[in-house]
mmCIF file of C-alpha atoms in Angstrom:
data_model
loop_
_atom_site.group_PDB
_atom_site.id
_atom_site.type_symbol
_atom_site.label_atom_id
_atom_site.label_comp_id
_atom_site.label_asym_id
_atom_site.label_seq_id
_atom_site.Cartn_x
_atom_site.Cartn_y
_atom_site.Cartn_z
ATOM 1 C CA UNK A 289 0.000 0.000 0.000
ATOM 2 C CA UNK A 290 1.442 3.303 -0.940
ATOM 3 C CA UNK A 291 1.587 5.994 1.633
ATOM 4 C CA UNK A 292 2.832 9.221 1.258
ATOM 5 C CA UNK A 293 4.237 11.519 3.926
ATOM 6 C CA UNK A 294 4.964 15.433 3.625
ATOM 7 C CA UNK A 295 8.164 16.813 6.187
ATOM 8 C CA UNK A 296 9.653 20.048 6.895
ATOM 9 C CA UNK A 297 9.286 23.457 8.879
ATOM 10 C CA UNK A 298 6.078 24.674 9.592
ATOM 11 C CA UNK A 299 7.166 28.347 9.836
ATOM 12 C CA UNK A 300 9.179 30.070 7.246
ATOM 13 C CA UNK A 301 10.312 33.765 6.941
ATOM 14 C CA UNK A 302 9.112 35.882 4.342
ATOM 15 C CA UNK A 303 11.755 36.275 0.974
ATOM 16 C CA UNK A 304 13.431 33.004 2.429
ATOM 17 C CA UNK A 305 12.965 29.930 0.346
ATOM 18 C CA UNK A 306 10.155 26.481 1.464
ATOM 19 C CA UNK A 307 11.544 23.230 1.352
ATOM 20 C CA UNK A 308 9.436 20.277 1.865
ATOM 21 C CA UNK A 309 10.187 16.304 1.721
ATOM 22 C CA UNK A 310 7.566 14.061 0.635
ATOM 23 C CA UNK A 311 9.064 10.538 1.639
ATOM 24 C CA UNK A 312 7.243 7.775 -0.670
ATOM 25 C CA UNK A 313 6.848 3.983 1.496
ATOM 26 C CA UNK A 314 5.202 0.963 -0.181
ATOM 27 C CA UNK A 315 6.247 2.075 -3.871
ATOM 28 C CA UNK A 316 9.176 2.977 -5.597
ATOM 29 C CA UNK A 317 9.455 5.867 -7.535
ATOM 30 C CA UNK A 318 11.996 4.655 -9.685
ATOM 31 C CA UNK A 319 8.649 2.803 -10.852
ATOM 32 C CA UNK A 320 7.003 4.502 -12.603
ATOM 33 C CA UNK A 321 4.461 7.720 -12.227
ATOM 34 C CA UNK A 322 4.493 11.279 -11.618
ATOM 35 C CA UNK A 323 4.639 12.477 -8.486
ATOM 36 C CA UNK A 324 3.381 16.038 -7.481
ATOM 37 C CA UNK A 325 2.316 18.690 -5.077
ATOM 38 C CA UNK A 326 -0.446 20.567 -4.431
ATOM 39 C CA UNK A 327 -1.368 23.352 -1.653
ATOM 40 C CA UNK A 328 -4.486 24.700 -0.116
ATOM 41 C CA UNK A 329 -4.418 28.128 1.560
ATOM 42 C CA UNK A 330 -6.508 28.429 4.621
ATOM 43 C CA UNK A 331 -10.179 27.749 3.554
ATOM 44 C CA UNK A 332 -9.339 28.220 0.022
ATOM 45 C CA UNK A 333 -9.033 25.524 -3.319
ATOM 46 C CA UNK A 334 -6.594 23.579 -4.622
ATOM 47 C CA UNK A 335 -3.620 24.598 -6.601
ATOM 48 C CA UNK A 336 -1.502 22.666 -8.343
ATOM 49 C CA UNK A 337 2.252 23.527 -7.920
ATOM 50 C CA UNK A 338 4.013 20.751 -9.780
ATOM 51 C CA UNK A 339 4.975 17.196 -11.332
ATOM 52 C CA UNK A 340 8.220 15.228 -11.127
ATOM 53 C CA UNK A 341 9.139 12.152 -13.008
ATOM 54 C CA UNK A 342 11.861 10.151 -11.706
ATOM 55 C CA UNK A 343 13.828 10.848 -14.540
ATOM 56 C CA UNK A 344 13.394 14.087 -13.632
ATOM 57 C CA UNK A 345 11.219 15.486 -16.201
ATOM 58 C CA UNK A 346 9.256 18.650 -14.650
ATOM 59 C CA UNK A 347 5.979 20.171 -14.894
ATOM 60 C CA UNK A 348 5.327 23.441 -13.108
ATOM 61 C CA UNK A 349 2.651 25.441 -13.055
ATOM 62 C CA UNK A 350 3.632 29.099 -15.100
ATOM 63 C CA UNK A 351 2.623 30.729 -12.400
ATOM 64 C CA UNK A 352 4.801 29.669 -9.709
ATOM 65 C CA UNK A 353 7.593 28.526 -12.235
ATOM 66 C CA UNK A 354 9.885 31.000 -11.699
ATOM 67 C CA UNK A 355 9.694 30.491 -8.129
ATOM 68 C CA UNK A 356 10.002 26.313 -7.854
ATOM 69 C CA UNK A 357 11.743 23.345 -7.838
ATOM 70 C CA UNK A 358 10.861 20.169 -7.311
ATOM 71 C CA UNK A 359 13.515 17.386 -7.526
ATOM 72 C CA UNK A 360 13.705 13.598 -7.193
ATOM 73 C CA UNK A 361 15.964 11.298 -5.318
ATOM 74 C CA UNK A 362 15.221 7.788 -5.741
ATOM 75 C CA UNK A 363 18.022 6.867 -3.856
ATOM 76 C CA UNK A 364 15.799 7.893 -0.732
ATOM 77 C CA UNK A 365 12.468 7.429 -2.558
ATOM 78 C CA UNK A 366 11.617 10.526 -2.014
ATOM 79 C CA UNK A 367 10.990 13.811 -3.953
ATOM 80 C CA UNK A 368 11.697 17.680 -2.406
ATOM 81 C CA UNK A 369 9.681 21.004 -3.217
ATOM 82 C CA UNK A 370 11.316 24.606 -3.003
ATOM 83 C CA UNK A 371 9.361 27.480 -3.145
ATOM 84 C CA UNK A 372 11.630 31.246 -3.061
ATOM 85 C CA UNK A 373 10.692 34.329 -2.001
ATOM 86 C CA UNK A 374 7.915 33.518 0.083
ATOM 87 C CA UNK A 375 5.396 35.904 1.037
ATOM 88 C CA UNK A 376 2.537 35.555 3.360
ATOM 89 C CA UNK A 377 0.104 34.302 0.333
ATOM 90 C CA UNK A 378 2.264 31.162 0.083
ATOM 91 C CA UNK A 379 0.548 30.187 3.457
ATOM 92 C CA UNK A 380 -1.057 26.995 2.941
ATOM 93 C CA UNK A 381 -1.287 23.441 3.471
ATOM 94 C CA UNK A 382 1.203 21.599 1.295
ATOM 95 C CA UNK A 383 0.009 17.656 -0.330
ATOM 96 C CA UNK A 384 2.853 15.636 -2.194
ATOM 97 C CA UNK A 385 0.377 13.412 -4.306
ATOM 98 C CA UNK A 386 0.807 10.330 -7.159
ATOM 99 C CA UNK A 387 -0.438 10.491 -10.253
ATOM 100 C CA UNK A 388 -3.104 8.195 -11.138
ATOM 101 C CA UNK A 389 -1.794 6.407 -14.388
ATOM 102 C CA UNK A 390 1.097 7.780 -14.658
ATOM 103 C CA UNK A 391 0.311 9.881 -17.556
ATOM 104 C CA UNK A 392 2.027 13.298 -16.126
ATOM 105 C CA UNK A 393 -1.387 15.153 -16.862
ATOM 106 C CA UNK A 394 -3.479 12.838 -14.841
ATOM 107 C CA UNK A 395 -5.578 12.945 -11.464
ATOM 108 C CA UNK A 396 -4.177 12.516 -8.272
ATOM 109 C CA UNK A 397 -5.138 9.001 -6.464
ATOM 110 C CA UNK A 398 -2.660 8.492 -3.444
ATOM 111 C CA UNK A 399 -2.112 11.397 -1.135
ATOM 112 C CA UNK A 400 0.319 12.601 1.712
ATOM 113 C CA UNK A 401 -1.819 14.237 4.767
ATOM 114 C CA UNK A 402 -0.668 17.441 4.148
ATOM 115 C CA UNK A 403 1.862 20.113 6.185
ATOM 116 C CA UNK A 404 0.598 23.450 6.925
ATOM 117 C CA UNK A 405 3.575 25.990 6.447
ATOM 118 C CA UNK A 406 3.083 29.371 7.475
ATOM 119 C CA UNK A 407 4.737 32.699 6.316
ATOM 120 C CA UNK A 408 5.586 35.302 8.816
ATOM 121 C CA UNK A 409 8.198 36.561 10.352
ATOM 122 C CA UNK B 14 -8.395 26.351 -18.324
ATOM 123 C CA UNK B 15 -11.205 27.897 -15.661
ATOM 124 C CA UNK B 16 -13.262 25.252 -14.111
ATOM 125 C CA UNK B 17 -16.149 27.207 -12.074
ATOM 126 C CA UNK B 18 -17.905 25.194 -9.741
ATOM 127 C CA UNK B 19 -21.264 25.605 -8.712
ATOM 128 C CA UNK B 20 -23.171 25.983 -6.353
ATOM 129 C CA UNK B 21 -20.586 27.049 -4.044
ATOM 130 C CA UNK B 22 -23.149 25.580 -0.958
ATOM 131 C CA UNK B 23 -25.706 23.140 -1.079
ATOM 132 C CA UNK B 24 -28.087 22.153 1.587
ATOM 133 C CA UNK B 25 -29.427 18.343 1.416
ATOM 134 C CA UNK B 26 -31.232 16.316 3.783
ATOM 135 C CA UNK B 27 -29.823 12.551 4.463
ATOM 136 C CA UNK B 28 -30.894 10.464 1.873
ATOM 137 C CA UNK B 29 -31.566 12.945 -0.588
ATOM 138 C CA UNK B 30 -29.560 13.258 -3.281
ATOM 139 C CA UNK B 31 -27.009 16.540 -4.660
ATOM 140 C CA UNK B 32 -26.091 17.606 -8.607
ATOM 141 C CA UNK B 33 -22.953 19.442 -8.507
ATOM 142 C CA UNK B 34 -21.639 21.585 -11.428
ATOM 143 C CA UNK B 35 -18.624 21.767 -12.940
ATOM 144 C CA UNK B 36 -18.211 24.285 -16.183
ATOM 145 C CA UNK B 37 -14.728 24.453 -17.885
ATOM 146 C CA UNK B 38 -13.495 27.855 -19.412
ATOM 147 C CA UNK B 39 -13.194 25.778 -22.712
ATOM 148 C CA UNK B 40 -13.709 22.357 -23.686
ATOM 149 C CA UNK B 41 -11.853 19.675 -21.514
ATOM 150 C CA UNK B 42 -13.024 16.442 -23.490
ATOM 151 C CA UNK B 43 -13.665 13.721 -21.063
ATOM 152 C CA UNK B 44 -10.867 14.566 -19.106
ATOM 153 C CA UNK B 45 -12.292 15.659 -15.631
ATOM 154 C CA UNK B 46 -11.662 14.167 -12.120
ATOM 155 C CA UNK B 47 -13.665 14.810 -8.801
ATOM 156 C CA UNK B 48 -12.665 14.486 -5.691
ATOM 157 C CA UNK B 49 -13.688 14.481 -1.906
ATOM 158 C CA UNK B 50 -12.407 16.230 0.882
ATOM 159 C CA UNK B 51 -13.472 15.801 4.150
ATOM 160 C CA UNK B 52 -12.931 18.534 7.401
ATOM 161 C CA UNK B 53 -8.754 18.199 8.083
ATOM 162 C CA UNK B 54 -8.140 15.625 5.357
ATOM 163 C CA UNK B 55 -6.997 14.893 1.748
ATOM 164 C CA UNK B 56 -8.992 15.154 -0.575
ATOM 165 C CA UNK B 57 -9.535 11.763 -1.963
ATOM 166 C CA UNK B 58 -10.286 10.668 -5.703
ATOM 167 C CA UNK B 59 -14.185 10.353 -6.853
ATOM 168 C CA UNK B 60 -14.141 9.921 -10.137
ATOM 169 C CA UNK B 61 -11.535 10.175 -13.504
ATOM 170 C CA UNK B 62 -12.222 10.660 -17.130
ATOM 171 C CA UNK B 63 -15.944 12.429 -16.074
ATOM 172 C CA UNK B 64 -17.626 9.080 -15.480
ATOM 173 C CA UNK B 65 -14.971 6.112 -14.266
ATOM 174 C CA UNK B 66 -15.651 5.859 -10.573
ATOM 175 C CA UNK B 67 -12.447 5.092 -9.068
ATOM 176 C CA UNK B 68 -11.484 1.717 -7.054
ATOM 177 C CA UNK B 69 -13.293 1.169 -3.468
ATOM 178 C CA UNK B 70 -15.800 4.600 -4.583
ATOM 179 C CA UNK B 71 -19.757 3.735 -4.123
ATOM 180 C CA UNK B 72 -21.966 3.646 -6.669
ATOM 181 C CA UNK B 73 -24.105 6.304 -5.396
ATOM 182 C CA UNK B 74 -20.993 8.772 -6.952
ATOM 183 C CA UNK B 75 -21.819 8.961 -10.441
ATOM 184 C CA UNK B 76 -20.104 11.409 -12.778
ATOM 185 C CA UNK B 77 -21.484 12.688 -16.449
ATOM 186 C CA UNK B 78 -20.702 15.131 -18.946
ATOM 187 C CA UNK B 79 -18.237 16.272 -21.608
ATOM 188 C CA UNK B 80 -16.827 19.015 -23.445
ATOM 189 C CA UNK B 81 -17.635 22.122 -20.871
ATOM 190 C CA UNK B 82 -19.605 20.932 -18.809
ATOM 191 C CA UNK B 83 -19.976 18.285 -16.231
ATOM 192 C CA UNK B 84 -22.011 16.827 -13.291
ATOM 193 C CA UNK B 85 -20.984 15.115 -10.350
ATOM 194 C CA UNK B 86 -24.233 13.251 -8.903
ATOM 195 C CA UNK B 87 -24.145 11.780 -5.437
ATOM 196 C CA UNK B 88 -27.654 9.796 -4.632
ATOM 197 C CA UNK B 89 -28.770 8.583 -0.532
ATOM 198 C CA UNK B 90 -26.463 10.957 0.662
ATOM 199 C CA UNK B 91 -24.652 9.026 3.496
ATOM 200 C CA UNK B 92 -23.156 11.359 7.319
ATOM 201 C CA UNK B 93 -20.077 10.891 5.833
ATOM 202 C CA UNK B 94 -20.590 12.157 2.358
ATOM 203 C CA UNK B 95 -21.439 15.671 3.537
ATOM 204 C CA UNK B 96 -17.841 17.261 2.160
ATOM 205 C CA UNK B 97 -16.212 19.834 -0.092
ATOM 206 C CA UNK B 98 -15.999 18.210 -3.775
ATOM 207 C CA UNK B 99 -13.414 19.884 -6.584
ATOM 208 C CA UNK B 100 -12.914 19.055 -10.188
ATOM 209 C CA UNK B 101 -9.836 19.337 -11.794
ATOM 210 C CA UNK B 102 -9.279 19.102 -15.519
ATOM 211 C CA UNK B 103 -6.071 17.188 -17.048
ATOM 212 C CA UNK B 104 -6.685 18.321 -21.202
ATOM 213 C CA UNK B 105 -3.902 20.914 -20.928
ATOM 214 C CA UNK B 106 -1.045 22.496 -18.693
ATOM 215 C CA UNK B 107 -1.190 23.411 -15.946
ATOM 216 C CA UNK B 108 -3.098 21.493 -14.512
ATOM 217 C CA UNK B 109 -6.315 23.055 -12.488
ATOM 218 C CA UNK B 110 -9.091 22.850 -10.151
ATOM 219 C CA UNK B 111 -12.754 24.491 -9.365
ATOM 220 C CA UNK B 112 -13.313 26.560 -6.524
ATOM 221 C CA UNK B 113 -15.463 23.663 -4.784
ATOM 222 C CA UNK B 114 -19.122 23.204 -3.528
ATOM 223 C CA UNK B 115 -19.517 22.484 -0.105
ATOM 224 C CA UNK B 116 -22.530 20.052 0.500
ATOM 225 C CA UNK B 117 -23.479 20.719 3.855
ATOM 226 C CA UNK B 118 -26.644 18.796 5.751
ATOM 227 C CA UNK B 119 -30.048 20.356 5.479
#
């Protein structure tokens, strides 16, 4: 059974950069799939951030490219999200998902819990 | 690609039954998930490809539509159905969600 779990500080200071761990268990991503990441600010929707393969192709949304990186390493089966220059609107709760079929462009059917990481100094 | 959601609320009594909207900005073929998301949780995957329920989902989810627009129809609503539900399109980059209805008991 695949289970996903997100890691890293729940506070970070505006203009400094978010990193966040999603650690993969029951799968490896060497596999196959895309693997992703999603946030939710405070009672708000979903927005999609990004898609890894573990080849390390990369799918970002345009408007958060400039500002992310996601990265692979299979070696821990996990995959990392940075987000710079932070600001107080990248307050939200942070998924690390898998992609259903593995298409890249594809729903999301295994999810990590989430990690709320706030912005303020 | 916009995908408005409506309505934004809807009241239903247990048992009843909800039709949730889901209009895309332009036309998303068949290629239109839903998903659940309880109070503090996940949201978890409905229903892929607008009418493909996915594995361990009831059949009282039932999904329809194609092209623009596209309904979401949950039937005996069960306590534990009563949730926000998003759609999210996969036709084109980047990838995108509706705003969500909230189904909340009547």
């Amino acid at each position: 059974q695949v289970q996903l779990q997100e890691s890293g500080p729940g506070l970070v200071n505006p203009s400094e950069t978010l990193s966040l761990n999603c650690s993969v268990s029951g799968y490896f991503i060497r596999s196959a799939y895309y693997w992703g990441w999603i946030r939710q600010p405070p009672g708000g929707g979903l927005e999609w951030i990004g898609n890894i393969f573990h080849s390390g192709t990369t799918y970002y949304n345009p408007s958060l490219k400039s500002r992310v990186t996601i990265s692979v390493d299979t070696s821990k089966n996990q995959f990392s999200l940075k987000l710079s220059s932070v600001t107080a609107a990248d307050t939200a709760v942070y998924y690390c998902a898998r992609d259903f079929r593995g298409f890249g462009n594809d729903a999301f059917s295994v999810w990590g819990p989430g990690t709320i990481v706030i912005v303020s100094s | 690609i916009v995908l408005t959601q409506s309505p934004a609320t809807l009241s239903v009594s247990p048992g009843g039954s909800a039709t949730l909207s889901c209009r895309a900005s332009q036309s998303v073929t068949f290629y239109l998930a839903w998903y659940q998301q309880r109070p503090g949780q996940a949201p978890r995957l409905l229903i892929y490809d607008a009418s493909n329920r996915a594995t361990g989902i009831p059949a009282r989810f039932s999904g329809s539509g194609s092209g623009t627009d596209f309904t979401l129809t949950i039937s005996s609503l069960e306590p534990e159905d009563f949730a926000v539900y998003y759609c999210q399109q996969r036709s084109s980059w980047p990838l995108t969600f509706g705003g969500g209805t909230r189904v909340e008991i009547k």
